[in-house]
CSV table of C-alpha atoms and ligand atoms in Angstrom, one decimal:
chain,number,residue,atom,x,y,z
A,147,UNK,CA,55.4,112.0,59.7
A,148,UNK,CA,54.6,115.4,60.2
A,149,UNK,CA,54.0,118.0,57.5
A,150,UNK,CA,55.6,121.6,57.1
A,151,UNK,CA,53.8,122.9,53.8
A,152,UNK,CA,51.6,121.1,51.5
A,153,UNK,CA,54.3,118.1,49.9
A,154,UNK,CA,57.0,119.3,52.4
A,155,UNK,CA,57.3,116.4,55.0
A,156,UNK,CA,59.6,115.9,57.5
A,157,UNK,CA,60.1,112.3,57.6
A,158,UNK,CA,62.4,111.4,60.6
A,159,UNK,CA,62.8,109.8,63.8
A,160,UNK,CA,62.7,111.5,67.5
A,161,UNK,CA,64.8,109.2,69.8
A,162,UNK,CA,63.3,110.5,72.9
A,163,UNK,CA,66.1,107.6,74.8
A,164,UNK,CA,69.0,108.0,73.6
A,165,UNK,CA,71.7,109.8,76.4
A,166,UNK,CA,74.8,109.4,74.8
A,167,UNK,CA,75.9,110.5,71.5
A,168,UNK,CA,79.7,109.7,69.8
A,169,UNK,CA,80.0,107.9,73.6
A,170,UNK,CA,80.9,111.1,74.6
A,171,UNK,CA,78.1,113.6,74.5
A,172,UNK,CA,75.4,113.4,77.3
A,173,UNK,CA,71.5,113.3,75.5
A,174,UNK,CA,70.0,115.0,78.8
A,175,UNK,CA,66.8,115.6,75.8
A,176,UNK,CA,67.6,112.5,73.8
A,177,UNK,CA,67.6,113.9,69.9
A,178,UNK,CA,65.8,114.1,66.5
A,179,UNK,CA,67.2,112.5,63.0
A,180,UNK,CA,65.3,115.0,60.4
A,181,UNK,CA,64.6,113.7,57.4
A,182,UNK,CA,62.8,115.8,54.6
A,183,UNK,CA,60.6,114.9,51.3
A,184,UNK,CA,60.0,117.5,48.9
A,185,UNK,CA,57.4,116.7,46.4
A,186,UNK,CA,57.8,118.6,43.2
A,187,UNK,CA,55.4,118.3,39.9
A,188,UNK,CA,57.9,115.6,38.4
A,189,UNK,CA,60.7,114.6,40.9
A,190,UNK,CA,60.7,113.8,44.6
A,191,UNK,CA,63.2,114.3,47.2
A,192,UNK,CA,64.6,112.3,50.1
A,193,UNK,CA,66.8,115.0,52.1
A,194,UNK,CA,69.0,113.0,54.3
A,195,UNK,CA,67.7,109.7,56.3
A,196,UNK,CA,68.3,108.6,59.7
A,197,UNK,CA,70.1,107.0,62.5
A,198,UNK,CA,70.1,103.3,61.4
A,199,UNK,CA,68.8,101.9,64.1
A,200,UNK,CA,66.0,104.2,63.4
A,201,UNK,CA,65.5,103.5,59.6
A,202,UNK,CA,62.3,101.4,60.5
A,203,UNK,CA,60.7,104.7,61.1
A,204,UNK,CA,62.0,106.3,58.7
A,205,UNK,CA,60.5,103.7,56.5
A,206,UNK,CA,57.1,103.4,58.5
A,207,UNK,CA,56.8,107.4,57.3
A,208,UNK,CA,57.8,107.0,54.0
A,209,UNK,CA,55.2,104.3,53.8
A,210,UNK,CA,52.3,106.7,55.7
A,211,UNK,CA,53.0,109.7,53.4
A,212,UNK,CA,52.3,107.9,50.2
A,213,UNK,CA,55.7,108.2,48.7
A,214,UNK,CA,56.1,105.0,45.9
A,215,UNK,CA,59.0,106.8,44.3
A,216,UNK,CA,62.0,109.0,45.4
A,217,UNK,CA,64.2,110.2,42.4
A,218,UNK,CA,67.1,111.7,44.3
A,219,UNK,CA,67.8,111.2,47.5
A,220,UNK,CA,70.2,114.5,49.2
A,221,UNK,CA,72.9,113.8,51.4
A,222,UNK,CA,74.0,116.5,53.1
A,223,UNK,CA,76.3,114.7,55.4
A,224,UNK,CA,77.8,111.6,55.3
A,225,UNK,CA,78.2,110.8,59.3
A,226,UNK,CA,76.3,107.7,60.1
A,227,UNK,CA,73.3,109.7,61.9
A,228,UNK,CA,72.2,110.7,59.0
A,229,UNK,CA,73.3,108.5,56.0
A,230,UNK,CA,73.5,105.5,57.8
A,231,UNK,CA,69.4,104.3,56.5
A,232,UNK,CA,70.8,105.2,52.7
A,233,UNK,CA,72.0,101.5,51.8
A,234,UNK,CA,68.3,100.6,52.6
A,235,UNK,CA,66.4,103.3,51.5
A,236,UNK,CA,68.2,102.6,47.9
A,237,UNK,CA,67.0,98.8,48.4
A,238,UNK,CA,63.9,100.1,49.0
A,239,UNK,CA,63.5,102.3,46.1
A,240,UNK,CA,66.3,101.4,43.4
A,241,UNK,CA,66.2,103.8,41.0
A,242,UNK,CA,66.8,106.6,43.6
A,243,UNK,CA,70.1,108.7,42.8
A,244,UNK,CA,72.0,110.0,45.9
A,245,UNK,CA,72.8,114.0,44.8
A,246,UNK,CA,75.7,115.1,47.0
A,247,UNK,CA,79.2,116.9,46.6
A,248,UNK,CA,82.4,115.3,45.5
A,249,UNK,CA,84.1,114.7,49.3
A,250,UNK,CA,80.8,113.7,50.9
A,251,UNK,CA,80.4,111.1,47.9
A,252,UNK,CA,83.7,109.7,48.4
A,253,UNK,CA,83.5,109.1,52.3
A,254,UNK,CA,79.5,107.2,51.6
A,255,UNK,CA,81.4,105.3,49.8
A,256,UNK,CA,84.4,104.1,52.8
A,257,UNK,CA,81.3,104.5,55.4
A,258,UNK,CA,78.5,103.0,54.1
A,259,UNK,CA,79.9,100.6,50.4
A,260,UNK,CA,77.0,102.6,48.2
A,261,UNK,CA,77.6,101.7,44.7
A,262,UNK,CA,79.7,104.7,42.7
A,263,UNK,CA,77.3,104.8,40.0
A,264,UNK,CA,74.4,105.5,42.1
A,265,UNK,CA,75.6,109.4,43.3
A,266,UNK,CA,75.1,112.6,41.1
A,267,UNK,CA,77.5,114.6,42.0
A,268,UNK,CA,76.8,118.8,42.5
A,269,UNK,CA,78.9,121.5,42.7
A,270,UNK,CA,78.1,124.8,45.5
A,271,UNK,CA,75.1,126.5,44.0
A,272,UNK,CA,74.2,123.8,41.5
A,273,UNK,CA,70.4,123.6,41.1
A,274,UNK,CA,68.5,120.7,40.7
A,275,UNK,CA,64.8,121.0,39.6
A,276,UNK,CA,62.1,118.8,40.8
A,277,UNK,CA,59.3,120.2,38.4
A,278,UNK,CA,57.7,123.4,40.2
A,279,UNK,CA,60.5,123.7,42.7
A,280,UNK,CA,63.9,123.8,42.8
A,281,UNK,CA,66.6,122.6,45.2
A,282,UNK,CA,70.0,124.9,45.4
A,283,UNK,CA,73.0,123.3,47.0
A,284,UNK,CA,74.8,125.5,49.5
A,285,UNK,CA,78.2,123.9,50.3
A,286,UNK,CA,78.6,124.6,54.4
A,287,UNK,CA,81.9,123.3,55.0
A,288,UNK,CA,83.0,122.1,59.1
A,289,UNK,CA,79.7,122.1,60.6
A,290,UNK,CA,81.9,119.7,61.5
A,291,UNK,CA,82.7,118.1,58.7
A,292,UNK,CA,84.3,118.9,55.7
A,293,UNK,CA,81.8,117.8,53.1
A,294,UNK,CA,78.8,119.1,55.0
A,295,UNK,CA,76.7,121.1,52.5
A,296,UNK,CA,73.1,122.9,52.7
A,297,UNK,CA,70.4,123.0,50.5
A,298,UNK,CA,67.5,125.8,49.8
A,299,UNK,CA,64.3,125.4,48.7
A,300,UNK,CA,64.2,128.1,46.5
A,301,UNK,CA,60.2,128.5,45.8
A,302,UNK,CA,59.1,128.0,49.4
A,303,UNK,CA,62.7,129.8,51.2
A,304,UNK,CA,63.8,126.7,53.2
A,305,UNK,CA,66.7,126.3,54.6
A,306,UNK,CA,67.8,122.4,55.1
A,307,UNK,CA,70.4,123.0,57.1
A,308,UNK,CA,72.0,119.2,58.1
A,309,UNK,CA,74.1,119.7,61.6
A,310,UNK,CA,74.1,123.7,61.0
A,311,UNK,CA,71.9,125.1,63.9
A,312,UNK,CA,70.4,122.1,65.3
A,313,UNK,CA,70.0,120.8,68.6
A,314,UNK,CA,69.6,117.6,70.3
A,315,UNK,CA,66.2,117.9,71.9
A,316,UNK,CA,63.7,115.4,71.4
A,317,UNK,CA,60.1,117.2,71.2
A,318,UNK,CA,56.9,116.6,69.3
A,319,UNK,CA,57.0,120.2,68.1
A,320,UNK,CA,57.8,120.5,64.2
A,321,UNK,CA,58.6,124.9,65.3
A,322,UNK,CA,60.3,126.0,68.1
A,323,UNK,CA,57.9,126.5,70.7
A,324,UNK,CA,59.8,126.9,73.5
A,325,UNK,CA,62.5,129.3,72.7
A,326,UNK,CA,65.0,128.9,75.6
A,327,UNK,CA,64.9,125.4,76.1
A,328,UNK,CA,65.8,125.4,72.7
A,329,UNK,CA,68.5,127.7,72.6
A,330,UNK,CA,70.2,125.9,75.7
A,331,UNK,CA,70.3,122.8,73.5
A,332,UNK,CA,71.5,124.5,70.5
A,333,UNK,CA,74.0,125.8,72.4
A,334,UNK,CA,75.7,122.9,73.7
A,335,UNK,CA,75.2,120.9,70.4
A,336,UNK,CA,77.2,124.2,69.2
A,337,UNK,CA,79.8,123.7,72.0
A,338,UNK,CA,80.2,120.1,71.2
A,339,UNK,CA,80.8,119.7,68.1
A,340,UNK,CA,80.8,123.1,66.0
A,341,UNK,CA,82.7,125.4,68.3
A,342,UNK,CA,86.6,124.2,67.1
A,343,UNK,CA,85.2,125.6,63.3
A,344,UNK,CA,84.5,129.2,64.7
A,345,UNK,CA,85.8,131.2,61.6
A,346,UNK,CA,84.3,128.6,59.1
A,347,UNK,CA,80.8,128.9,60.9
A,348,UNK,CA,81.7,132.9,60.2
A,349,UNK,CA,82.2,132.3,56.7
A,350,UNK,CA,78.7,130.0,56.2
A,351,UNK,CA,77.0,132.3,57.8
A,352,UNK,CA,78.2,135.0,55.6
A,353,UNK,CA,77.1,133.0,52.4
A,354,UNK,CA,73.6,132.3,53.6
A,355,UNK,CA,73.3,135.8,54.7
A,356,UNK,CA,71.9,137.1,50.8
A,357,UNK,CA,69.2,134.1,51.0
A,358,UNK,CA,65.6,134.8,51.8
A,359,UNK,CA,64.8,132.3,54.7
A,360,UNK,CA,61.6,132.2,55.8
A,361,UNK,CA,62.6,128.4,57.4
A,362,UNK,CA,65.5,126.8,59.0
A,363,UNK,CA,65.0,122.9,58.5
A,364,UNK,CA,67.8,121.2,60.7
A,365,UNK,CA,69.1,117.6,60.6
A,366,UNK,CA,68.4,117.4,65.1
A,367,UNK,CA,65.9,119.0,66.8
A,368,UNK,CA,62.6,121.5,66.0
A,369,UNK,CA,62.9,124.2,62.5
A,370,UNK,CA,63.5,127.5,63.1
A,371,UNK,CA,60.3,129.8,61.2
A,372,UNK,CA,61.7,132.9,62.8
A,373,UNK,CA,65.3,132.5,61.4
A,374,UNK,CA,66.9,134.9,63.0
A,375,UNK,CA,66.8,133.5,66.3
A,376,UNK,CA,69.0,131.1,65.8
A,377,UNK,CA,71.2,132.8,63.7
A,378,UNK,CA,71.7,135.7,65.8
A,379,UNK,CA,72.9,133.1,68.3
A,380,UNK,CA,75.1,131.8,66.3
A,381,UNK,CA,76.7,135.4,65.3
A,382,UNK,CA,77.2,136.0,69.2
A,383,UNK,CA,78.5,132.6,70.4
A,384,UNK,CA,81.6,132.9,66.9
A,385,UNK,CA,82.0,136.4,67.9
A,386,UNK,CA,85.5,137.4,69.6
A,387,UNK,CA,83.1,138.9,72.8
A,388,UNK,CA,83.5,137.1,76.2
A,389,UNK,CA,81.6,137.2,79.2
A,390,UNK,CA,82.3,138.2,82.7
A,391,UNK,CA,82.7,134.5,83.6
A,392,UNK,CA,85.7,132.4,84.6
A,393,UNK,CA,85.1,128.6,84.4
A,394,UNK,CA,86.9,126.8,87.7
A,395,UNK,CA,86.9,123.3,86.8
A,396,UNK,CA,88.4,121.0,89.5
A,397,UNK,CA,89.3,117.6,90.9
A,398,UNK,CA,90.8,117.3,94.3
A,399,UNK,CA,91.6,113.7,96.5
A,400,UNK,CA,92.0,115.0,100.0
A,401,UNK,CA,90.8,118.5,100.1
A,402,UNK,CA,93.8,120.7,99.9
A,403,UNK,CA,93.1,121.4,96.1
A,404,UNK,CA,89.3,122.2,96.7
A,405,UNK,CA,90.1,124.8,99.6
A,406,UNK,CA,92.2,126.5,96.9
A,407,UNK,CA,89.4,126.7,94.5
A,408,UNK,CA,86.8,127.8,97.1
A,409,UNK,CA,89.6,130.5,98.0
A,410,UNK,CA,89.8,131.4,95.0
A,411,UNK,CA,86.1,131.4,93.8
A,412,UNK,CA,85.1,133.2,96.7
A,413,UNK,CA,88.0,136.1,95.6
A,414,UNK,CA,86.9,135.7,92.4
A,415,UNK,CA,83.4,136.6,93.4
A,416,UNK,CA,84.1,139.6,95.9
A,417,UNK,CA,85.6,141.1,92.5
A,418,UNK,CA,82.2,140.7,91.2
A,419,UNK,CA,83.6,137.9,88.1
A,420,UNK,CA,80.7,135.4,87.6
A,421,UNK,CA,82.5,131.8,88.2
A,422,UNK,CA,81.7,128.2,87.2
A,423,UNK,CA,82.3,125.8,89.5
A,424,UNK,CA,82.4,122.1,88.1
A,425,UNK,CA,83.7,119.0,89.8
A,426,UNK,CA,84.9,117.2,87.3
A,427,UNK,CA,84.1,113.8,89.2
A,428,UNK,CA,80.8,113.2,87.5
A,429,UNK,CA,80.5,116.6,86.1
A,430,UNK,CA,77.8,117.1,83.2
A,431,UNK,CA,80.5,117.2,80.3
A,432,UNK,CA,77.5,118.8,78.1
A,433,UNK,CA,77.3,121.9,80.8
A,434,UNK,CA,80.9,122.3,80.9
A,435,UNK,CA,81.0,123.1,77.1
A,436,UNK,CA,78.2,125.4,77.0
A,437,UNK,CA,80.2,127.5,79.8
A,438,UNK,CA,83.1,127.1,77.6
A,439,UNK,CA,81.4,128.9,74.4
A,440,UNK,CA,81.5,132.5,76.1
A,441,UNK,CA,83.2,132.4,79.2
A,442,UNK,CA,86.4,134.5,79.7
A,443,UNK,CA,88.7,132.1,81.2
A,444,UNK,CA,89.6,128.5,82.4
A,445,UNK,CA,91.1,127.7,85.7
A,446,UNK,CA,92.1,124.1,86.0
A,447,UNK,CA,92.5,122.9,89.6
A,448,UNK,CA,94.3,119.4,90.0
A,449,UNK,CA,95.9,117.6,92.5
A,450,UNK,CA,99.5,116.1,91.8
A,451,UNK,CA,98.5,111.7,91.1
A,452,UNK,CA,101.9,110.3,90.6
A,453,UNK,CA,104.0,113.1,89.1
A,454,UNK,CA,101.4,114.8,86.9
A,455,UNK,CA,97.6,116.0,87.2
A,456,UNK,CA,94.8,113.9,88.1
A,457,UNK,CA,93.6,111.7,84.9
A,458,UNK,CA,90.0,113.9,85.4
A,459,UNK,CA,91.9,117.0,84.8
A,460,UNK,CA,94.6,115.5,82.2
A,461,UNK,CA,90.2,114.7,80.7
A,462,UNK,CA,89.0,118.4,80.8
A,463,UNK,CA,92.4,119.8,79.1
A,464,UNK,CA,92.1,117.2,76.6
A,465,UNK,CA,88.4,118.8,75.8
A,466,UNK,CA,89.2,122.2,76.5
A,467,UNK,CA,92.2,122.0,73.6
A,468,UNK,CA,89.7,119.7,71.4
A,469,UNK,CA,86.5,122.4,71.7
A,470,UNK,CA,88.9,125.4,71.1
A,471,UNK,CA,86.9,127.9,73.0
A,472,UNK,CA,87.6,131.3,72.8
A,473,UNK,CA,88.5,132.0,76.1
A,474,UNK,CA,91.4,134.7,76.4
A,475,UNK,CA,93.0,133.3,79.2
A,476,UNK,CA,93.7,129.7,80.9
A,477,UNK,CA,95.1,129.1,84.6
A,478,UNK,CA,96.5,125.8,86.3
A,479,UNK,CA,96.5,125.8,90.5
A,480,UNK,CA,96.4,122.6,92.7
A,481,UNK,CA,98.6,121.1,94.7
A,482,UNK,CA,101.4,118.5,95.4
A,483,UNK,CA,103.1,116.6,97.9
A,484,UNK,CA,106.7,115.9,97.0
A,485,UNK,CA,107.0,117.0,93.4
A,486,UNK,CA,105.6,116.8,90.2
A,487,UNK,CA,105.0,118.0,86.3
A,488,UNK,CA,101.7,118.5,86.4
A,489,UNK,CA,101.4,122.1,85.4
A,490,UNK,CA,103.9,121.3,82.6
A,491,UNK,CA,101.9,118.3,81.6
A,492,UNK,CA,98.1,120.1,81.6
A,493,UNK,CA,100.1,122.7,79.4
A,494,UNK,CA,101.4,120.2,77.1
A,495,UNK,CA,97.2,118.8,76.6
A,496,UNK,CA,96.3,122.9,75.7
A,497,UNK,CA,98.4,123.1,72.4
A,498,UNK,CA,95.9,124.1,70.4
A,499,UNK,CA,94.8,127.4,72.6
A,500,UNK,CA,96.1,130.8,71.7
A,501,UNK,CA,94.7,132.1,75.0
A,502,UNK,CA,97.2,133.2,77.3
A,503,UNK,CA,98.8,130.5,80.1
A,504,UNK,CA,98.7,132.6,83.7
A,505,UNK,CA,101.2,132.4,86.5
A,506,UNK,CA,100.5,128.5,88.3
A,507,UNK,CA,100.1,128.6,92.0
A,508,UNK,CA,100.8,125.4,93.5
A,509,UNK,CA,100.1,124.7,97.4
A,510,UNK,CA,102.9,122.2,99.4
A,511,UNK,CA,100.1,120.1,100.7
A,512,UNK,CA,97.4,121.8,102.4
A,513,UNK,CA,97.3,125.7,101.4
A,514,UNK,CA,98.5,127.9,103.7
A,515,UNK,CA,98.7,131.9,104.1
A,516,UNK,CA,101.3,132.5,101.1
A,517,UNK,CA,99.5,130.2,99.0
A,518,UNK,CA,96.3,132.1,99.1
A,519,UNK,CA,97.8,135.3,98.8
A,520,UNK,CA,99.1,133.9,95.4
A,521,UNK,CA,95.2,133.1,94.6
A,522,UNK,CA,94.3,136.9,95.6
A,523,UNK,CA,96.9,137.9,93.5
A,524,UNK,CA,95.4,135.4,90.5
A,525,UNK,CA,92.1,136.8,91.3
A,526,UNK,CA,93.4,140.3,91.3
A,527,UNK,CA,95.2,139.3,87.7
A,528,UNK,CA,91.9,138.0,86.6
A,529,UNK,CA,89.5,140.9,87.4
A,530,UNK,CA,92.3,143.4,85.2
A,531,UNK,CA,92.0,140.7,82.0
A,532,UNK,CA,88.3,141.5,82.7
A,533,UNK,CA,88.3,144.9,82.5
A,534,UNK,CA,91.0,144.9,79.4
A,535,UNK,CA,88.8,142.4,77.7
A,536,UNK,CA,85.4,144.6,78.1
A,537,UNK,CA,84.1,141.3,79.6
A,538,UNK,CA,80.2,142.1,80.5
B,873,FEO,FE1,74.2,114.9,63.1
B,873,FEO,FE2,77.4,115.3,62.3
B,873,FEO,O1,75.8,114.3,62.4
């Protein structure tokens, strides 16, 4: 239990062990489940719980602050990480009402079973008073869910902001201490999971822009007291401006495939384009998509695997499409040794990019003089969409 102001607790659990969130995302930091009481004159708050198989701690806190009674209890968000404790949190204390918006009240009830007449249902910029202080919903939709909603503390300017602007990083600081670590891991929890909801995030952030924050209280990771830090991040990583970098993300079985990307990486860098280079056989998935929030371009390098692209690449095309990045340009070399769809195929897994598809260069086994001419020629192609796209 640690305290933010006098009766503003934050209640949670730190899982410093977990390394794997969704079974997807890699936990190099492990992550946080914050969990907030407000204590007003005549009601008390419970924003959000936990993790369930954290709700022992969140429990164990409850128990160490004092708190005999919660009156409402604020669920921002009904995905299991942070609503999964409520079943037992309303065992726990019966009388408690869960306050939350129409479509997040529906899906605790086909997640979690909770009782229909236990929610109050709110509508965006509904106010709900707790004696001297008052909570105001702010309806936040697609970060990343649709029923994901905000709420300000209007008496002490916090901002509990659920999945908006957190990070997974597990640290015993309440306040960002350590600004860049932090901003590396609200990057890539940004990459992850917020990134395909780029003009939404555009519109949030324009409705929160008129509140006075003095505090940003996320659902993972430390609170923001100088706000701006994190939303100025967040401003640059929606906006339409890339960076001078090209992401070359490649799997290759005997060779052939990685001299082409170390031809064309090297070209890439005598042209003075920063590059990424990932193996995608055991590459940090969680790196990848921080690359992917400002970098210019893809390049995805595969070798032909029975008439289309290595499964590893078929993997990062499948992500690419699903994180929506807004790179302005995507690229498909490799190579093949009797035939093959798998530029066709890699093309058919990027439906959802608007960037544009550049020419293929595919090698006949090993690359030879022709074939890296083509990647000069790539490179050369690349270095103009740099200078048309300002990319600095
Ligand atoms: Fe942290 Fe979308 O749950």
């Amino acid at each position: 239990m640690r305290q933010i102001k006098p009766d503003i607790l934050e209640v949670g659990a730190i899982d410093w062990d977990r390394r794997l969130f969704d079974e997807l995302i890699p936990l190099p930091d492990g992550t946080s489940y914050n969990a907030y009481i407000v204590r007003g004159s005549k009601k008390t708050a419970l924003i959000d719980t936990v993790d369930p198989p954290k709700t022992d701690m969140l429990i164990t806190n409850l128990a160490e602050a004092g708190i005999e009674r919660i009156d409402y209890l604020i669920s921002h968000h009904a995905e299991q990480d942070h609503s999964g404790s409520i079943p037992d949190i309303l065992e726990i204390f019966p009388d408690a009402k869960v306050v939350t918006n129409e479509k997040c009240k529906n899906m605790l009830i086909d997640l979690m079973g909770i009782d229909e007449q236990k929610f109050i249902v709110v509508e965006d910029g509904q106010e709900l008073s707790l004696g001297n202080k008052t909570l105001k919903f702010i309806f936040t939709p697609w970060v990343h869910w649709p029923e994901t909603m905000s709420t300000y503390l209007v008496e002490d300017k916090i901002l509990f902001s659920c999945d908006f602007f957190g990070s997974h990083l597990a640290t015993s600081d309440l306040f960002v201490t350590d600004k860049s670590r932090v901003y590396e891991s609200a990057k890539q929890y940004y990459a992850e999971i917020m990134m395909p909801f780029r003009s939404q995030i555009e519109k949030n952030l324009e409705k929160i822009k008129n509140f006075d924050i003095k505090i940003i209280a996320p659902s993972h990771g430390p609170l923001y007291n100088e706000p701006a830090f994190i939303i100025d991040a967040y401003k640059k990583w929606i906006s339409d401006e890339v960076e001078n970098k090209v992401i070359v993300a490649y799997v290759s079985m005997h060779g052939s495939t990685k001299k082409m990307v170390e031809h064309l990486v090297g070209a890439l860098m005598a042209k003075n384009i920063g590059v990424q280079q990932f193996n995608l056989i055991g590459a940090d998935i969680g790196k990848l998509a921080i690359e992917l929030v400002d970098a210019a371009g893809v390049v995805l390098a595969s070798p032909t695997v029975l008439a289309g692209a290595h499964p590893a690449a078929a993997y990062a095309a499948v992500l690419v499409n699903a994180l929506r990045p807004k790179a302005k340009y995507l690229a498909v070399i490799g190579s093949f040794g009797w035939g093959g769809r798998m530029v066709e195929q890699l093309k058919g897994l990027l439906t959802n990019s608007k960037a544009e598809i550049l020419e293929p260069v595919l090698a006949k086994g090993e690359p030879k003089e022709e074939d890296f001419k083509k990647l000069n020629e790539l490179a050369e192609k690349i270095a103009n969409k740099h200078m048309e796209y300002k990319a600095n």
